[in-house]
Amino acid sequence: MKKPNDIILHAVTKVAVPIILAFSFHLFFSGHHNPGGGFIGGLAIASALTLLFLAFDIETVRANIGVDFKVVAAIGVLLAVLTGVGSFFFDAPFLSHTFDYFNLPIFGKTELATAVLFDIGVALAVIGTSVTTILSISEDR
Amino acid sequence: MVELILMSSLFLLILSILLTLYRVIKGPSMPDRVQALDAIGINLLAGVAIFAVLLRTSAFLEIILLIGILSFVGTVAFARFIERGVVIERKPAD
């Protein structure tokens, strides 16, 4: 039997994965004023990781991305809870959020909201859950 | 006038989705069905684009890219399953 040769799939994946990751970061950061947000951004990142797992194999991707995705999901939930707890230190109810305008070096006047921290937690939980599900289904056949 | 053109192109897209659905149901082999599903995804993407123009909104433009990405990933997964019998491999191929 001839050895399978996936060179076209590998080349397309190497070009497409950075584009999908950039698009998912755009979706994540546009969530405050436009359609998007933590959930769909995390799902787009998970689809990029799924494409990597499809084109290559589990051991190659694990050797290059040394992240345990169960830990990623746990860190996401912990971050989302801690942003809620953090509002206690400012005499505010649970999950109160605030925002302010800052002058950043490159971006100029930018609105920074603490809701982004909660959204990062949501995105990490979604990435960890979906990738863990896909990997644990494909583990044994 | 523009609205008439958009509506008629939406109608043609729906017609082509229905004709491709016939291939999904009737297709003799598995690759026929997979390719028909990919074509349905692309028709759906074009339909969302025309719908966004019709409603004069730019809120659906992310959905177009997202349908493209998901359709590509799904088609690659089906192709791997048909070719190798397994979607995600454990070890390197050689």
Short mmCIF file of C-alpha atoms in Angstrom, two decimals:
data_model
loop_
_atom_site.label_atom_id
_atom_site.label_comp_id
_atom_site.label_asym_id
_atom_site.label_seq_id
_atom_site.Cartn_x
_atom_site.Cartn_y
_atom_site.Cartn_z
CA MET A 1 0.00 0.00 0.00
CA LYS A 2 1.31 3.40 -0.95
CA LYS A 3 2.11 5.95 1.69
CA PRO A 4 -0.53 8.72 1.80
CA ASN A 5 0.68 12.14 0.77
CA ASP A 6 -1.17 15.12 2.24
CA ILE A 7 0.98 17.93 0.86
CA ILE A 8 -1.89 20.02 -0.56
CA LEU A 9 -3.92 19.72 2.65
CA HIS A 10 -0.86 20.62 4.74
CA ALA A 11 -0.05 23.67 2.58
CA VAL A 12 -3.67 24.92 2.62
CA THR A 13 -3.85 24.41 6.38
CA LYS A 14 -0.65 26.38 6.98
CA VAL A 15 -2.12 29.32 5.03
CA ALA A 16 -5.70 29.07 6.32
CA VAL A 17 -5.10 28.63 10.06
CA PRO A 18 -3.51 32.10 10.62
CA ILE A 19 -6.36 33.69 8.65
CA ILE A 20 -8.99 31.85 10.72
CA LEU A 21 -7.18 32.82 13.94
CA ALA A 22 -7.03 36.50 12.89
CA PHE A 23 -10.74 36.40 11.99
CA SER A 24 -11.60 34.84 15.34
CA PHE A 25 -9.64 37.52 17.21
CA HIS A 26 -11.56 40.12 15.19
CA LEU A 27 -14.83 38.42 16.17
CA PHE A 28 -13.73 38.35 19.82
CA PHE A 29 -12.74 42.01 20.07
CA SER A 30 -15.71 43.35 18.08
CA GLY A 31 -18.13 41.75 20.55
CA HIS A 32 -18.72 44.92 22.53
CA HIS A 33 -20.22 47.06 19.75
CA ASN A 34 -20.78 44.67 16.84
CA PRO A 35 -21.89 41.04 16.34
CA GLY A 36 -19.37 38.69 17.89
CA GLY A 37 -18.12 38.03 21.38
CA GLY A 38 -16.50 35.41 23.55
CA PHE A 39 -18.61 32.43 22.55
CA ILE A 40 -18.32 32.73 18.78
CA GLY A 41 -14.69 33.86 18.99
CA GLY A 42 -13.82 30.80 21.06
CA LEU A 43 -15.68 28.55 18.64
CA ALA A 44 -13.76 30.02 15.68
CA ILE A 45 -10.44 29.41 17.49
CA ALA A 46 -11.62 25.87 18.23
CA SER A 47 -12.44 25.35 14.54
CA ALA A 48 -8.91 26.48 13.62
CA LEU A 49 -7.49 23.97 16.11
CA THR A 50 -9.83 21.30 14.67
CA LEU A 51 -8.46 22.02 11.19
CA LEU A 52 -4.92 21.55 12.59
CA PHE A 53 -5.93 18.24 14.18
CA LEU A 54 -7.55 17.11 10.91
CA ALA A 55 -4.65 18.00 8.64
CA PHE A 56 -1.91 16.74 10.96
CA ASP A 57 -2.41 14.24 13.77
CA ILE A 58 -2.88 14.40 17.52
CA GLU A 59 0.73 13.73 18.53
CA THR A 60 2.24 16.33 16.16
CA VAL A 61 -0.16 19.05 17.30
CA ARG A 62 0.32 18.12 20.98
CA ALA A 63 4.09 18.35 20.52
CA ASN A 64 3.76 21.88 19.08
CA ILE A 65 0.88 23.23 21.20
CA GLY A 66 1.80 21.99 24.66
CA VAL A 67 -1.50 22.96 26.29
CA ASP A 68 -3.86 20.67 28.20
CA PHE A 69 -7.29 21.83 27.08
CA LYS A 70 -9.04 20.64 30.25
CA VAL A 71 -6.82 23.11 32.15
CA VAL A 72 -7.78 25.81 29.61
CA ALA A 73 -11.49 25.26 30.34
CA ALA A 74 -10.86 25.37 34.10
CA ILE A 75 -8.82 28.60 33.81
CA GLY A 76 -11.62 30.16 31.74
CA VAL A 77 -14.33 29.41 34.30
CA LEU A 78 -12.03 30.58 37.12
CA LEU A 79 -11.33 33.87 35.29
CA ALA A 80 -15.06 34.47 34.68
CA VAL A 81 -15.84 33.90 38.37
CA LEU A 82 -12.93 36.04 39.56
CA THR A 83 -14.07 39.03 37.48
CA GLY A 84 -17.39 38.74 39.29
CA VAL A 85 -15.71 38.44 42.68
CA GLY A 86 -13.41 41.39 41.90
CA SER A 87 -16.33 43.80 42.03
CA PHE A 88 -16.65 43.08 45.79
CA PHE A 89 -13.39 44.99 46.41
CA PHE A 90 -15.02 48.20 45.09
CA ASP A 91 -18.24 47.93 47.18
CA ALA A 92 -20.25 46.89 44.13
CA PRO A 93 -22.66 43.95 43.66
CA PHE A 94 -21.50 40.68 42.16
CA LEU A 95 -20.58 40.85 38.43
CA SER A 96 -20.65 44.68 38.28
CA HIS A 97 -18.64 45.92 35.33
CA THR A 98 -17.11 49.27 34.56
CA PHE A 99 -15.34 50.98 31.69
CA ASP A 100 -13.16 54.01 31.12
CA TYR A 101 -11.24 55.76 28.37
CA PHE A 102 -7.45 55.54 28.21
CA ASN A 103 -4.80 56.99 25.93
CA LEU A 104 -2.86 54.00 24.64
CA PRO A 105 0.43 54.46 22.72
CA ILE A 106 -0.65 53.11 19.32
CA PHE A 107 -4.46 53.02 19.42
CA GLY A 108 -5.02 56.52 20.84
CA LYS A 109 -8.17 57.05 22.90
CA THR A 110 -9.55 53.58 23.59
CA GLU A 111 -12.47 52.35 25.64
CA LEU A 112 -11.32 49.59 27.97
CA ALA A 113 -14.08 47.63 29.75
CA THR A 114 -13.75 44.97 32.42
CA ALA A 115 -16.37 42.95 30.52
CA VAL A 116 -13.51 41.93 28.20
CA LEU A 117 -11.95 39.95 31.07
CA PHE A 118 -15.22 38.06 31.55
CA ASP A 119 -15.36 37.47 27.79
CA ILE A 120 -11.80 36.07 27.81
CA GLY A 121 -12.99 33.61 30.46
CA VAL A 122 -15.98 32.60 28.31
CA ALA A 123 -13.75 32.16 25.25
CA LEU A 124 -11.22 30.01 27.14
CA ALA A 125 -14.00 27.84 28.57
CA VAL A 126 -15.51 27.35 25.09
CA ILE A 127 -12.13 26.50 23.52
CA GLY A 128 -11.26 24.05 26.30
CA THR A 129 -14.64 22.32 26.28
CA SER A 130 -14.98 21.91 22.51
CA VAL A 131 -11.40 20.76 21.87
CA THR A 132 -11.54 18.35 24.82
CA THR A 133 -14.79 16.89 23.45
CA ILE A 134 -13.35 16.44 19.95
CA LEU A 135 -10.11 14.89 21.21
CA SER A 136 -11.73 12.52 23.70
CA ILE A 137 -14.18 11.29 21.04
CA SER A 138 -11.36 10.62 18.57
CA GLU A 139 -9.04 9.06 21.14
CA ASP A 140 -10.18 5.43 20.79
CA ARG A 141 -11.79 3.86 17.75
CA MET B 1 -35.46 47.49 -9.76
CA VAL B 2 -32.46 46.50 -7.65
CA GLU B 3 -34.81 44.79 -5.23
CA LEU B 4 -36.30 42.77 -8.09
CA ILE B 5 -32.83 41.65 -9.19
CA LEU B 6 -31.91 40.67 -5.63
CA MET B 7 -35.15 38.76 -5.10
CA SER B 8 -34.77 36.90 -8.39
CA SER B 9 -31.18 35.95 -7.56
CA LEU B 10 -32.34 34.72 -4.14
CA PHE B 11 -34.97 32.65 -5.95
CA LEU B 12 -32.32 31.17 -8.23
CA LEU B 13 -30.14 30.34 -5.24
CA ILE B 14 -33.04 28.58 -3.53
CA LEU B 15 -33.68 26.67 -6.75
CA SER B 16 -30.06 25.56 -6.95
CA ILE B 17 -30.09 24.54 -3.27
CA LEU B 18 -33.17 22.40 -3.95
CA LEU B 19 -31.55 20.82 -7.01
CA THR B 20 -28.39 20.10 -4.98
CA LEU B 21 -30.57 18.61 -2.24
CA TYR B 22 -31.78 16.13 -4.83
CA ARG B 23 -28.15 15.09 -5.34
CA VAL B 24 -27.66 14.77 -1.54
CA ILE B 25 -30.66 12.43 -1.26
CA LYS B 26 -30.28 10.51 -4.53
CA GLY B 27 -26.47 10.57 -4.98
CA PRO B 28 -25.22 7.07 -5.72
CA SER B 29 -21.93 7.33 -3.82
CA MET B 30 -20.71 9.02 -0.63
CA PRO B 31 -18.38 11.61 -2.33
CA ASP B 32 -21.36 12.83 -4.40
CA ARG B 33 -23.26 13.63 -1.22
CA VAL B 34 -20.26 15.33 0.42
CA GLN B 35 -19.65 17.52 -2.61
CA ALA B 36 -23.34 18.39 -2.82
CA LEU B 37 -23.27 19.42 0.86
CA ASP B 38 -20.26 21.66 0.15
CA ALA B 39 -22.13 23.25 -2.76
CA ILE B 40 -25.16 23.81 -0.51
CA GLY B 41 -22.88 25.59 1.98
CA ILE B 42 -21.56 27.92 -0.71
CA ASN B 43 -25.07 28.65 -2.00
CA LEU B 44 -26.16 29.42 1.56
CA LEU B 45 -23.20 31.81 1.90
CA ALA B 46 -24.24 33.65 -1.27
CA GLY B 47 -27.82 33.77 -0.01
CA VAL B 48 -26.71 35.40 3.26
CA ALA B 49 -24.71 37.97 1.26
CA ILE B 50 -27.72 38.87 -0.92
CA PHE B 51 -29.93 38.99 2.17
CA ALA B 52 -27.52 41.43 3.82
CA VAL B 53 -27.72 43.69 0.75
CA LEU B 54 -31.50 43.37 0.71
CA LEU B 55 -31.82 44.37 4.38
CA ARG B 56 -29.19 47.16 4.00
CA THR B 57 -27.18 45.94 6.98
CA SER B 58 -23.57 44.92 7.53
CA ALA B 59 -24.38 42.77 10.57
CA PHE B 60 -24.31 39.52 8.60
CA LEU B 61 -20.89 39.93 6.98
CA GLU B 62 -19.12 37.89 9.67
CA ILE B 63 -21.57 35.03 9.09
CA ILE B 64 -20.41 34.77 5.47
CA LEU B 65 -16.80 34.15 6.49
CA LEU B 66 -17.90 31.82 9.28
CA ILE B 67 -20.01 29.66 6.92
CA GLY B 68 -17.02 29.48 4.56
CA ILE B 69 -14.68 28.33 7.35
CA LEU B 70 -17.12 25.78 8.77
CA SER B 71 -18.00 24.39 5.34
CA PHE B 72 -14.29 23.95 4.56
CA VAL B 73 -13.52 22.22 7.86
CA GLY B 74 -16.56 19.95 7.51
CA THR B 75 -15.69 18.96 3.95
CA VAL B 76 -12.08 18.19 4.95
CA ALA B 77 -13.35 16.04 7.83
CA PHE B 78 -15.71 14.09 5.54
CA ALA B 79 -12.92 13.63 2.97
CA ARG B 80 -10.57 12.28 5.65
CA PHE B 81 -13.27 9.90 6.85
CA ILE B 82 -13.98 8.58 3.34
CA GLU B 83 -10.30 8.23 2.46
CA ARG B 84 -8.84 6.79 5.67
CA GLY B 85 -11.82 5.59 7.69
CA VAL B 86 -10.75 7.78 10.63
CA VAL B 87 -11.20 11.53 11.03
CA ILE B 88 -8.33 12.44 13.36
CA GLU B 89 -5.25 10.24 13.33
CA ARG B 90 -3.26 9.46 16.44
CA LYS B 91 0.26 9.02 15.11
CA PRO B 92 2.17 10.62 12.19
CA ALA B 93 1.40 8.92 8.88
CA ASP B 94 4.88 7.49 8.24
#
